[in-house]
mmCIF file of C-alpha atoms in Angstrom:
data_model
loop_
_atom_site.group_PDB
_atom_site.id
_atom_site.type_symbol
_atom_site.label_atom_id
_atom_site.label_comp_id
_atom_site.label_asym_id
_atom_site.label_seq_id
_atom_site.Cartn_x
_atom_site.Cartn_y
_atom_site.Cartn_z
ATOM 1 C CA MET K 28 -8.474 -16.311 -7.124
ATOM 2 C CA SER K 29 -8.589 -20.133 -7.702
ATOM 3 C CA ILE K 30 -7.582 -21.657 -10.610
ATOM 4 C CA TRP K 31 -10.269 -24.282 -9.907
ATOM 5 C CA ASN K 32 -13.347 -20.935 -10.267
ATOM 6 C CA HIS K 33 -11.129 -20.276 -13.223
ATOM 7 C CA LEU K 34 -11.578 -23.596 -15.343
ATOM 8 C CA LEU K 35 -15.355 -23.712 -13.952
ATOM 9 C CA CYS K 36 -16.161 -20.541 -15.446
ATOM 10 C CA ARG K 37 -14.412 -20.930 -18.322
ATOM 11 C CA ALA K 38 -16.366 -24.027 -19.069
ATOM 12 C CA ARG K 39 -19.559 -22.853 -18.051
ATOM 13 C CA MET K 40 -19.262 -19.436 -18.398
ATOM 14 C CA ILE K 41 -21.990 -18.035 -16.047
ATOM 15 C CA HIS K 42 -20.670 -16.538 -12.549
ATOM 16 C CA LYS K 43 -21.878 -17.668 -9.263
ATOM 17 C CA LYS K 44 -19.817 -15.582 -6.493
ATOM 18 C CA CYS K 45 -20.877 -12.291 -8.142
ATOM 19 C CA ARG K 46 -24.728 -12.482 -7.663
ATOM 20 C CA VAL K 47 -24.070 -13.412 -3.748
ATOM 21 C CA THR K 48 -27.269 -11.435 -2.002
ATOM 22 C CA ASP K 49 -27.178 -12.577 1.307
ATOM 23 C CA VAL K 50 -24.030 -10.328 2.282
ATOM 24 C CA PRO K 51 -23.473 -6.900 1.854
ATOM 25 C CA TYR K 52 -21.132 -5.209 -0.710
ATOM 26 C CA LEU K 53 -17.030 -5.453 0.192
ATOM 27 C CA ARG K 54 -16.430 -1.987 1.747
ATOM 28 C CA SER K 55 -20.251 -1.201 2.024
ATOM 29 C CA ASN K 56 -22.695 -1.347 5.453
ATOM 30 C CA ASN K 57 -25.963 -1.574 3.025
ATOM 31 C CA VAL K 58 -25.372 -2.011 -0.163
ATOM 32 C CA PHE K 59 -26.701 -5.459 -0.925
ATOM 33 C CA ARG K 60 -26.733 -7.096 -5.015
ATOM 34 C CA CYS K 61 -30.629 -7.055 -6.347
ATOM 35 C CA GLU K 62 -31.437 -11.039 -6.937
ATOM 36 C CA VAL K 63 -30.754 -12.417 -10.307
ATOM 37 C CA PRO K 64 -32.135 -15.694 -11.543
ATOM 38 C CA ASP K 65 -29.780 -18.032 -13.024
ATOM 39 C CA ASP K 66 -31.923 -17.530 -16.372
ATOM 40 C CA LYS K 67 -31.578 -13.786 -16.201
ATOM 41 C CA VAL K 68 -28.010 -13.685 -16.263
ATOM 42 C CA ARG K 69 -27.561 -13.255 -20.008
ATOM 43 C CA TRP K 70 -28.032 -9.772 -21.020
ATOM 44 C CA SER K 71 -30.007 -11.493 -23.962
ATOM 45 C CA VAL K 72 -32.616 -11.943 -21.985
ATOM 46 C CA ASP K 73 -35.410 -9.859 -20.870
ATOM 47 C CA PHE K 74 -35.539 -8.944 -17.159
ATOM 48 C CA PRO K 75 -37.496 -5.487 -17.217
ATOM 49 C CA GLU K 76 -37.874 -5.017 -13.625
ATOM 50 C CA TYR K 77 -33.791 -5.552 -13.031
ATOM 51 C CA SER K 78 -33.464 -2.251 -11.154
ATOM 52 C CA PRO K 79 -29.868 -3.139 -9.415
ATOM 53 C CA PRO K 80 -28.339 -0.628 -6.746
ATOM 54 C CA ASP K 81 -25.838 1.585 -8.088
ATOM 55 C CA TYR K 82 -22.409 1.445 -5.891
ATOM 56 C CA THR K 83 -18.045 2.402 -6.382
ATOM 57 C CA ASP K 84 -16.297 2.564 -3.443
ATOM 58 C CA PRO K 85 -15.457 6.624 -2.154
ATOM 59 C CA LYS K 86 -12.515 5.238 -1.524
ATOM 60 C CA THR K 87 -11.528 4.042 -4.282
ATOM 61 C CA LEU K 88 -12.084 6.952 -6.347
ATOM 62 C CA SER K 89 -9.413 8.486 -4.212
ATOM 63 C CA ARG K 90 -6.870 6.365 -5.401
ATOM 64 C CA ALA K 91 -4.657 8.361 -8.188
ATOM 65 C CA TRP K 92 -5.014 5.067 -9.947
ATOM 66 C CA ALA K 93 -8.261 4.610 -10.555
ATOM 67 C CA ASP K 94 -10.897 5.565 -13.408
ATOM 68 C CA PRO K 95 -13.288 8.553 -13.097
ATOM 69 C CA GLU K 96 -16.502 8.825 -14.106
ATOM 70 C CA PRO K 97 -16.619 7.586 -18.012
ATOM 71 C CA THR K 98 -17.859 10.929 -18.900
ATOM 72 C CA ALA K 99 -15.702 12.826 -17.614
ATOM 73 C CA GLY K 100 -12.280 11.504 -19.482
ATOM 74 C CA LYS K 101 -11.812 10.033 -22.425
ATOM 75 C CA PHE K 102 -11.178 6.093 -23.013
ATOM 76 C CA LYS K 103 -9.701 3.613 -25.447
ATOM 77 C CA TRP K 104 -11.683 1.146 -25.079
ATOM 78 C CA ASN K 105 -11.209 -2.168 -26.047
ATOM 79 C CA ALA K 106 -7.587 -1.390 -26.172
ATOM 80 C CA VAL K 107 -4.072 -0.407 -24.696
ATOM 81 C CA ASP K 108 -5.279 2.877 -23.437
ATOM 82 C CA GLY K 109 -1.662 4.300 -22.773
ATOM 83 C CA LYS K 110 0.336 2.163 -20.014
ATOM 84 C CA ILE K 111 -3.239 0.539 -19.360
ATOM 85 C CA ASN K 112 -4.898 -2.798 -20.653
ATOM 86 C CA ARG K 113 -8.591 -2.369 -21.599
ATOM 87 C CA VAL K 114 -8.724 -5.829 -23.908
ATOM 88 C CA SER K 115 -10.574 -8.239 -22.236
ATOM 89 C CA PHE K 116 -9.590 -11.847 -23.044
ATOM 90 C CA LEU K 117 -13.323 -12.723 -23.602
ATOM 91 C CA GLY K 118 -13.342 -10.217 -26.678
ATOM 92 C CA ASP K 119 -14.808 -6.608 -27.636
ATOM 93 C CA TYR K 120 -17.385 -5.477 -24.909
ATOM 94 C CA ALA K 121 -20.554 -3.386 -25.017
ATOM 95 C CA PHE K 122 -21.646 -0.908 -23.165
ATOM 96 C CA ASP K 123 -24.673 0.670 -21.642
ATOM 97 C CA ALA K 124 -26.335 4.011 -22.010
ATOM 98 C CA THR K 125 -24.358 6.118 -19.457
ATOM 99 C CA SER K 126 -20.938 5.192 -21.810
ATOM 100 C CA ARG K 127 -20.174 2.164 -18.888
ATOM 101 C CA PRO K 128 -19.053 -1.182 -20.017
ATOM 102 C CA ILE K 129 -21.283 -4.067 -19.538
ATOM 103 C CA ASN K 130 -19.757 -7.572 -18.276
ATOM 104 C CA PRO K 131 -19.717 -9.636 -20.244
ATOM 105 C CA ILE K 132 -21.020 -12.731 -18.779
ATOM 106 C CA GLY K 133 -24.277 -11.020 -17.295
ATOM 107 C CA ARG K 134 -25.505 -9.531 -14.835
ATOM 108 C CA THR K 135 -24.393 -9.452 -11.245
ATOM 109 C CA GLY K 136 -27.236 -7.977 -9.600
ATOM 110 C CA LEU K 137 -24.601 -4.313 -8.833
ATOM 111 C CA ARG K 138 -24.431 -1.740 -10.717
ATOM 112 C CA GLY K 139 -21.294 0.399 -10.632
ATOM 113 C CA ARG K 140 -17.546 0.038 -10.923
ATOM 114 C CA GLY K 141 -17.873 -1.247 -6.577
ATOM 115 C CA VAL K 142 -14.035 -1.031 -5.184
ATOM 116 C CA LEU K 143 -12.468 -2.091 -8.430
ATOM 117 C CA GLY K 144 -9.880 0.547 -9.991
ATOM 118 C CA ARG K 145 -10.830 0.094 -13.787
ATOM 119 C CA TRP K 146 -13.923 0.253 -15.720
ATOM 120 C CA GLY K 147 -14.237 -2.893 -17.409
ATOM 121 C CA PRO K 148 -11.984 -5.439 -17.581
ATOM 122 C CA ASN K 149 -9.484 -5.359 -14.576
ATOM 123 C CA HIS K 150 -6.262 -8.007 -15.138
ATOM 124 C CA ALA K 151 -4.986 -9.945 -12.930
ATOM 125 C CA ALA K 152 -2.044 -12.461 -13.112
ATOM 126 C CA ASP K 153 -1.464 -15.315 -10.832
ATOM 127 C CA PRO K 154 1.328 -18.228 -10.682
ATOM 128 C CA LEU K 155 0.436 -21.661 -9.900
ATOM 129 C CA VAL K 156 3.864 -23.105 -8.407
ATOM 130 C CA THR K 157 3.707 -26.328 -7.950
ATOM 131 C CA ARG K 158 5.829 -29.719 -7.105
ATOM 132 C CA ILE K 159 5.602 -33.151 -7.064
ATOM 133 C CA LYS K 160 6.476 -34.293 -3.029
ATOM 134 C CA ASN K 161 6.074 -37.664 -1.170
ATOM 135 C CA ASP K 162 4.060 -38.833 -4.738
ATOM 136 C CA LYS K 163 1.795 -35.744 -3.764
ATOM 137 C CA LEU K 164 1.387 -33.196 -5.992
ATOM 138 C CA GLN K 165 1.797 -29.611 -4.239
ATOM 139 C CA PHE K 166 1.414 -26.554 -5.200
ATOM 140 C CA VAL K 167 1.928 -23.084 -3.020
ATOM 141 C CA ALA K 168 -1.214 -20.703 -2.096
ATOM 142 C CA ILE K 169 -2.324 -18.090 0.734
ATOM 143 C CA LYS K 170 -5.233 -17.700 2.501
ATOM 144 C CA ARG K 171 -7.285 -14.794 1.686
ATOM 145 C CA GLY K 172 -7.767 -11.682 4.000
ATOM 146 C CA ASP K 173 -10.880 -10.701 2.603
ATOM 147 C CA THR K 174 -12.674 -13.966 1.884
ATOM 148 C CA GLY K 175 -10.174 -16.298 4.352
ATOM 149 C CA GLU K 176 -10.284 -18.620 1.381
ATOM 150 C CA TRP K 177 -6.899 -20.378 0.058
ATOM 151 C CA ALA K 178 -5.643 -19.213 -2.968
ATOM 152 C CA ILE K 179 -3.136 -18.911 -5.225
ATOM 153 C CA PRO K 180 -0.512 -16.069 -4.250
ATOM 154 C CA GLY K 181 -1.346 -14.033 -7.554
ATOM 155 C CA GLY K 182 -2.529 -9.844 -7.316
ATOM 156 C CA MET K 183 -3.559 -7.161 -10.128
ATOM 157 C CA VAL K 184 -1.117 -6.406 -12.948
ATOM 158 C CA ASP K 185 0.031 -2.643 -12.838
ATOM 159 C CA ALA K 186 -0.089 -0.333 -15.635
ATOM 160 C CA GLY K 187 2.947 -1.044 -18.262
ATOM 161 C CA GLU K 188 3.763 -4.255 -16.578
ATOM 162 C CA LEU K 189 4.260 -7.251 -17.979
ATOM 163 C CA VAL K 190 2.204 -10.465 -17.494
ATOM 164 C CA SER K 191 5.387 -12.043 -16.602
ATOM 165 C CA ASP K 192 6.451 -9.447 -14.123
ATOM 166 C CA THR K 193 3.837 -9.543 -12.031
ATOM 167 C CA LEU K 194 3.915 -13.418 -11.780
ATOM 168 C CA LYS K 195 7.546 -13.166 -10.067
ATOM 169 C CA ARG K 196 6.342 -9.620 -8.653
ATOM 170 C CA GLU K 197 3.384 -11.453 -7.040
ATOM 171 C CA PHE K 198 4.679 -14.781 -5.975
ATOM 172 C CA SER K 199 7.494 -12.824 -4.736
ATOM 173 C CA GLU K 200 5.873 -10.398 -2.533
ATOM 174 C CA GLU K 201 3.486 -12.812 -0.833
ATOM 175 C CA THR K 202 5.526 -15.799 -0.531
ATOM 176 C CA LEU K 203 9.677 -14.925 0.112
ATOM 177 C CA GLY K 204 9.573 -11.059 1.606
ATOM 178 C CA GLY K 205 9.735 -9.281 -1.559
ATOM 179 C CA LYS K 206 13.029 -10.814 -1.975
ATOM 180 C CA ALA K 207 13.785 -12.252 -5.481
ATOM 181 C CA ARG K 208 15.685 -15.013 -5.466
ATOM 182 C CA ALA K 209 18.266 -16.054 -8.123
ATOM 183 C CA GLU K 210 17.338 -19.977 -7.775
ATOM 184 C CA LEU K 211 14.251 -19.480 -9.034
ATOM 185 C CA GLU K 212 14.793 -17.910 -11.968
ATOM 186 C CA GLN K 213 15.315 -21.149 -14.085
ATOM 187 C CA LEU K 214 11.338 -21.964 -12.735
ATOM 188 C CA TRP K 215 10.498 -18.655 -14.278
ATOM 189 C CA ASN K 216 11.469 -19.566 -17.933
ATOM 190 C CA LYS K 217 9.958 -22.745 -17.981
ATOM 191 C CA GLY K 218 6.436 -21.186 -17.110
ATOM 192 C CA ARG K 219 3.308 -22.941 -18.970
ATOM 193 C CA GLU K 220 0.021 -21.229 -19.579
ATOM 194 C CA LEU K 221 -3.099 -22.671 -18.345
ATOM 195 C CA TYR K 222 -5.740 -20.683 -18.412
ATOM 196 C CA ARG K 223 -6.678 -16.818 -19.044
ATOM 197 C CA GLY K 224 -9.849 -15.252 -18.919
ATOM 198 C CA TYR K 225 -12.629 -14.089 -16.798
ATOM 199 C CA VAL K 226 -12.690 -14.885 -13.080
ATOM 200 C CA ASP K 227 -15.879 -15.415 -11.219
ATOM 201 C CA ASP K 228 -15.347 -12.335 -8.355
ATOM 202 C CA HIS K 229 -17.603 -11.109 -5.434
ATOM 203 C CA ARG K 230 -15.583 -7.970 -6.782
ATOM 204 C CA ASN K 231 -17.091 -8.099 -10.016
ATOM 205 C CA THR K 232 -20.324 -5.522 -10.969
ATOM 206 C CA ASP K 233 -22.566 -5.325 -14.066
ATOM 207 C CA ASN K 234 -19.606 -2.886 -15.029
ATOM 208 C CA ALA K 235 -15.669 -4.052 -14.199
ATOM 209 C CA TRP K 236 -15.098 -7.375 -13.716
ATOM 210 C CA MET K 237 -11.751 -9.573 -13.515
ATOM 211 C CA GLU K 238 -10.018 -11.004 -15.828
ATOM 212 C CA THR K 239 -6.362 -13.289 -15.041
ATOM 213 C CA THR K 240 -3.793 -15.115 -16.837
ATOM 214 C CA CYS K 241 -3.050 -18.120 -14.702
ATOM 215 C CA VAL K 242 0.702 -19.356 -15.521
ATOM 216 C CA ASN K 243 2.030 -22.768 -14.175
ATOM 217 C CA PHE K 244 5.429 -22.939 -13.321
ATOM 218 C CA HIS K 245 6.360 -27.001 -12.405
ATOM 219 C CA ASP K 246 9.446 -27.324 -10.381
ATOM 220 C CA THR K 247 11.027 -31.061 -11.418
ATOM 221 C CA THR K 248 14.662 -30.368 -9.724
ATOM 222 C CA GLY K 249 13.895 -29.580 -6.302
ATOM 223 C CA LEU K 250 14.022 -25.400 -6.505
ATOM 224 C CA LEU K 251 11.693 -25.234 -4.021
ATOM 225 C CA ASP K 252 13.673 -26.783 -1.442
ATOM 226 C CA GLU K 253 16.222 -24.310 -1.034
ATOM 227 C CA VAL K 254 14.332 -21.327 -0.372
ATOM 228 C CA GLU K 255 12.210 -20.632 2.804
ATOM 229 C CA LEU K 256 8.215 -19.608 1.841
ATOM 230 C CA GLN K 257 7.246 -17.675 4.257
ATOM 231 C CA ILE K 258 3.783 -17.924 6.317
ATOM 232 C CA MET K 259 2.236 -14.575 5.505
ATOM 233 C CA SER K 260 -1.207 -13.137 5.534
ATOM 234 C CA ARG K 261 -2.318 -10.250 2.766
ATOM 235 C CA ARG K 262 -3.635 -8.568 5.543
ATOM 236 C CA ALA K 263 -0.112 -7.895 7.574
ATOM 237 C CA PRO K 264 3.713 -7.705 7.014
ATOM 238 C CA PRO K 265 5.636 -10.183 8.270
ATOM 239 C CA PRO K 266 7.285 -9.199 11.883
ATOM 240 C CA ILE K 267 9.398 -6.587 12.350
ATOM 241 C CA GLU K 268 10.739 -7.026 15.874
ATOM 242 C CA GLY K 269 13.882 -6.085 16.562
ATOM 243 C CA LEU K 270 13.961 -3.702 12.884
ATOM 244 C CA TYR K 271 14.875 -0.231 12.373
ATOM 245 C CA SER K 272 11.731 1.187 9.903
ATOM 246 C CA LEU K 273 12.014 4.177 7.532
ATOM 247 C CA LYS K 274 8.404 5.022 5.807
ATOM 248 C CA VAL K 275 8.642 6.036 2.177
ATOM 249 C CA ASP K 276 5.747 8.148 1.642
ATOM 250 C CA ASN K 277 5.271 9.778 -1.664
ATOM 251 C CA ILE K 278 5.992 6.433 -4.209
ATOM 252 C CA SER K 279 4.656 5.696 -7.415
ATOM 253 C CA TYR K 280 1.663 3.217 -7.513
ATOM 254 C CA ASN K 281 4.401 1.263 -10.546
ATOM 255 C CA THR K 282 6.443 0.977 -7.354
ATOM 256 C CA THR K 283 7.329 -2.808 -6.295
ATOM 257 C CA GLN K 284 9.456 -4.434 -3.423
ATOM 258 C CA ALA K 285 11.931 -5.155 -5.356
ATOM 259 C CA ASP K 286 12.023 -1.265 -6.964
ATOM 260 C CA LEU K 287 12.957 -0.332 -2.979
ATOM 261 C CA ARG K 288 14.970 -3.016 -2.045
ATOM 262 C CA ARG K 289 17.517 -1.426 -5.693
ATOM 263 C CA MET K 290 17.447 2.087 -4.047
ATOM 264 C CA PHE K 291 18.017 1.516 -0.356
ATOM 265 C CA ASP K 292 20.195 -1.910 -0.235
ATOM 266 C CA LYS K 293 23.268 0.732 -0.896
ATOM 267 C CA TYR K 294 22.800 2.175 3.043
ATOM 268 C CA GLY K 295 22.572 -1.317 4.936
ATOM 269 C CA GLU K 296 21.136 -4.929 5.601
ATOM 270 C CA ILE K 297 17.892 -4.680 5.142
ATOM 271 C CA GLY K 298 15.451 -7.064 7.037
ATOM 272 C CA ASP K 299 12.293 -6.494 5.513
ATOM 273 C CA ILE K 300 10.000 -4.268 2.819
ATOM 274 C CA HIS K 301 6.982 -4.188 2.529
ATOM 275 C CA ILE K 302 4.209 -2.063 0.615
ATOM 276 C CA PRO K 303 0.759 -2.078 1.816
ATOM 277 C CA ARG K 304 -2.000 -2.770 -0.966
ATOM 278 C CA ASP K 305 -5.741 -2.458 -0.896
ATOM 279 C CA LYS K 306 -6.873 -6.022 0.091
ATOM 280 C CA TYR K 307 -9.702 -6.151 -2.802
ATOM 281 C CA THR K 308 -8.234 -4.183 -5.079
ATOM 282 C CA ARG K 309 -4.340 -5.468 -4.310
ATOM 283 C CA GLN K 310 -3.504 -1.665 -5.665
ATOM 284 C CA SER K 311 -0.446 -0.097 -3.848
ATOM 285 C CA LYS K 312 -1.642 2.586 -1.603
ATOM 286 C CA GLY K 313 1.758 4.765 -2.585
ATOM 287 C CA PHE K 314 3.660 4.235 0.445
ATOM 288 C CA GLY K 315 6.130 1.932 2.000
ATOM 289 C CA PHE K 316 8.505 0.564 4.894
ATOM 290 C CA VAL K 317 12.317 -0.117 4.618
ATOM 291 C CA ARG K 318 13.487 -2.028 7.912
ATOM 292 C CA PHE K 319 16.897 -2.317 8.700
ATOM 293 C CA TYR K 320 19.235 -4.260 10.987
ATOM 294 C CA SER K 321 21.058 -1.171 12.311
ATOM 295 C CA ARG K 322 19.256 2.144 13.324
ATOM 296 C CA ARG K 323 22.800 3.931 11.534
ATOM 297 C CA ASP K 324 21.938 2.174 8.364
ATOM 298 C CA ALA K 325 18.275 3.251 8.637
ATOM 299 C CA GLU K 326 19.587 7.545 9.743
ATOM 300 C CA TYR K 327 22.586 7.549 7.140
ATOM 301 C CA ALA K 328 19.601 6.002 4.219
ATOM 302 C CA MET K 329 16.735 8.039 5.395
ATOM 303 C CA ASP K 330 19.090 11.223 4.845
ATOM 304 C CA ARG K 331 20.359 10.270 1.457
ATOM 305 C CA THR K 332 17.360 9.534 0.037
ATOM 306 C CA ASP K 333 14.668 11.979 1.835
ATOM 307 C CA GLY K 334 13.424 14.612 -0.667
ATOM 308 C CA ARG K 335 14.591 12.217 -4.051
ATOM 309 C CA TRP K 336 12.620 12.284 -6.952
ATOM 310 C CA VAL K 337 11.904 8.930 -8.197
ATOM 311 C CA GLU K 338 9.528 8.237 -11.042
ATOM 312 C CA GLY K 339 8.344 12.069 -11.160
ATOM 313 C CA ARG K 340 7.485 11.939 -7.723
ATOM 314 C CA GLU K 341 9.000 13.789 -4.808
ATOM 315 C CA ILE K 342 9.705 11.283 -2.094
ATOM 316 C CA ARG K 343 9.260 11.660 1.418
ATOM 317 C CA VAL K 344 11.302 9.331 3.743
ATOM 318 C CA ALA K 345 11.201 9.357 8.064
ATOM 319 C CA MET K 346 11.767 6.848 11.045
ATOM 320 C CA ALA K 347 8.087 5.199 10.937
ATOM 321 C CA ARG K 348 5.602 6.438 13.728
ATOM 322 C CA TYR K 349 5.529 3.075 15.982
ATOM 323 C CA GLU K 350 9.775 4.167 15.568
ATOM 324 C CA ARG K 351 11.224 5.711 18.625
ATOM 325 C CA PRO K 352 13.074 9.570 16.868
ATOM 326 C CA ILE K 353 16.886 8.732 16.444
ATOM 327 C CA ASP K 354 19.259 11.960 17.011
ATOM 328 C CA GLU K 355 22.275 11.689 14.447
ATOM 329 C CA ARG K 356 24.315 10.925 16.958
ATOM 330 C CA GLY K 357 22.891 7.356 17.355
ATOM 331 C CA THR K 358 21.200 8.025 20.539
ATOM 332 C CA TYR K 359 17.708 7.898 21.592
ATOM 333 C CA THR K 360 15.896 10.545 23.130
ATOM 334 C CA ARG K 361 12.488 11.372 24.671
ATOM 335 C CA ARG K 362 12.177 14.562 22.110
ATOM 336 C CA GLY K 363 13.299 15.856 19.153
ATOM 337 C CA ARG K 364 12.666 14.758 15.489
ATOM 338 C CA SER K 365 9.108 13.755 14.594
ATOM 339 C CA ARG K 366 8.992 10.353 14.464
ATOM 340 C CA SER K 367 6.656 11.273 11.262
ATOM 341 C CA ARG K 368 7.779 13.807 9.235
ATOM 342 C CA SER K 369 10.871 14.644 7.688
ATOM 343 C CA PRO K 370 13.578 17.668 8.592
ATOM 344 C CA ARG K 371 12.961 18.921 5.546
ATOM 345 C CA ARG K 372 8.469 19.400 5.920
ATOM 346 C CA ARG K 373 9.474 20.020 9.486
ATOM 347 C CA SER K 374 10.949 23.394 7.921
ATOM 348 C CA ARG K 375 7.789 24.027 6.032
ATOM 349 C CA SER K 376 5.349 23.829 9.017
ATOM 350 C CA ARG K 377 7.260 25.672 11.564
ATOM 351 C CA SER K 378 8.972 29.051 12.509
ATOM 352 C CA PRO K 379 11.918 29.708 9.929
ATOM 353 C CA ARG K 380 13.561 30.573 12.576
ATOM 354 C CA ARG K 381 14.201 27.499 13.654
ATOM 355 C CA SER K 382 17.571 25.655 13.292
ATOM 356 C CA ARG K 383 17.248 22.838 10.323
ATOM 357 C CA SER K 384 20.006 21.124 13.005
ATOM 358 C CA ARG K 385 18.995 17.291 14.000
ATOM 359 C CA SER K 386 19.895 17.732 17.183
ATOM 360 C CA PRO K 387 17.353 17.806 19.450
ATOM 361 C CA ARG K 388 18.848 19.192 22.490
ATOM 362 C CA SER K 389 20.574 22.023 20.919
ATOM 363 C CA ARG K 390 17.737 23.329 19.598
ATOM 364 C CA SER K 391 15.871 22.891 23.648
ATOM 365 C CA ARG K 392 18.512 24.460 25.435
ATOM 366 C CA SER K 393 19.520 26.872 23.229
ATOM 367 C CA ALA K 394 20.241 30.062 25.128
ATOM 368 C CA SER K 395 19.313 32.420 22.087
ATOM 369 C CA PRO K 396 16.709 35.008 23.350
ATOM 370 C CA ARG K 397 15.181 34.893 19.946
ATOM 371 C CA ARG K 398 15.030 31.357 19.886
ATOM 372 C CA SER K 399 13.093 30.802 23.386
ATOM 373 C CA ARG K 400 10.620 33.598 22.419
ATOM 374 C CA SER K 401 9.947 31.930 19.086
ATOM 375 C CA ARG K 402 9.216 28.671 21.281
ATOM 376 C CA SER K 403 8.413 29.110 24.535
ATOM 377 C CA GLY K 404 5.499 30.142 26.635
ATOM 378 C CA SER K 405 6.591 29.732 30.037
ATOM 379 C CA PRO K 406 10.189 29.991 31.823
ATOM 380 C CA SER K 407 12.864 27.721 31.471
ATOM 381 C CA ASN K 408 13.242 24.816 34.290
ATOM 382 C CA ASP K 409 17.317 25.379 33.659
ATOM 383 C CA ARG K 410 16.934 28.929 34.023
ATOM 384 C CA ARG K 411 15.095 29.056 37.415
ATOM 385 C CA SER K 412 17.371 26.851 38.587
ATOM 386 C CA ALA K 413 20.277 29.468 38.202
ATOM 387 C CA SER K 414 18.444 31.160 41.424
ATOM 388 C CA PRO K 415 18.981 29.954 45.186
ATOM 389 C CA ASN K 416 15.360 30.666 45.889
ATOM 390 C CA GLY K 417 14.104 28.242 42.523
ATOM 391 C CA LYS K 418 12.882 32.113 40.960
ATOM 392 C CA ASP K 419 14.512 34.551 37.902
ATOM 393 C CA ALA K 420 17.205 36.504 39.454
ATOM 394 C CA SER K 421 16.463 39.918 36.992
ATOM 395 C CA PRO K 422 12.848 40.901 38.054
ATOM 396 C CA ASP K 423 12.530 42.122 34.371
ATOM 397 C CA ARG K 424 13.469 39.001 33.035
ATOM 398 C CA ALA K 425 10.596 37.359 35.191
ATOM 399 C CA GLY K 426 8.137 39.498 34.268
ATOM 400 C CA SER K 427 9.359 39.432 30.392
ATOM 401 C CA GLU K 428 8.782 35.912 31.266
ATOM 402 C CA GLU K 429 4.876 36.511 32.972
ATOM 403 C CA ARG K 430 4.084 38.514 29.908
ATOM 404 C CA ARG K 431 5.426 35.619 27.351
ATOM 405 C CA SER K 432 3.395 33.105 29.315
ATOM 406 C CA ARG K 433 -0.387 35.521 28.749
ATOM 407 C CA SER K 434 0.044 34.455 25.041
ATOM 408 C CA GLY K 435 -1.011 31.404 25.088
ATOM 409 C CA THR K 436 1.758 29.123 23.650
ATOM 410 C CA HIS K 437 2.499 26.223 24.631
ATOM 411 C CA SER K 438 5.680 25.822 26.719
ATOM 412 C CA ARG K 439 8.506 23.096 24.677
ATOM 413 C CA SER K 440 11.292 23.721 27.267
ATOM 414 C CA SER K 441 12.577 20.952 28.757
ATOM 415 C CA SER K 442 11.582 20.057 32.055
ATOM 416 C CA PRO K 443 14.011 17.727 34.865
ATOM 417 C CA ARG K 444 11.918 14.182 33.467
ATOM 418 C CA ASP K 445 13.024 15.145 30.100
ATOM 419 C CA ARG K 446 16.606 15.482 31.243
ATOM 420 C CA ASP K 447 16.372 12.061 32.834
#
């Protein structure tokens, strides 16, 4: 979000970006805003022919942090509703005939909530970090993934979070790879608020809008020279080559990178932590990645944290999909544990007869007839190799194997290629 845009909005108090009609609204293929002339933006101006489309992104509706319809829940409007701040910086807002809040600046050409998570004000925080270098004023910026514009590295204020914490968290996540830097604590202690109010944002609708608090942190002692800012996009995490990644599922939407670091750094050196966020709302998607330099550290961390209860949720920790599985001896194997599931989840989805052992070889080459029948629908290559002519030595055994092969189950026995 651009600070210059905030200042202009405060001076003129009329929005432009959220009245664009020549492109579809975000995440929609054919939802266009209706045209609203400048002189018809104010709600106080009569506009009888105004009939905008009503759109709320279905994907946003499925998020745990998103509001339900106003008629489906009890809201404390114009107040702090539990951990959610529903107070507008512009004062009390009004409501339409459907009990939805009305954008205090005026019409936008679109009803509903769009891609925003809250009815009414959606609060963000923008840290404007500046310095003077080579006689020039510089500020830290990122390039937005959704619009391509250069912007301050800000984001949404999570439920129950202090704005001051959001400012530090967003700057850390966007420019420092999630690493809290002690060197910057002096900088955070001398911030000066520049703006608090409405944002002319392309996500705004008649019933949901962005508001922000922008705080300037000016570096006068060269603190920024001591930290390495990362060139990052909001659309992807930093490079992960050479790291061993754990996917952490079912985390709270309030969980931050710093929270994950505190949870996992006791198990080994962490190279990167990434929590994917919605590119429009900047809300967490409910999972994250913790990347270790050592595969043994990654395995150890997974074993110690999978199934742990954190903030009232049972988190699931497993090797990320793009990682090759690692067995308990720390060697790579072609088969074995699921790349996206933990041992605990596998035990629920597969036969209870199967061992919970983490060693894939001990499971796939067991000599137990009971285990063989429960997992294999065709003769084992290992067994065939016991006969000189490549066939089973026992006719009864061969018949038994043939009957099992007709059952339609898939073979999971090892092949010569698996044993290479």
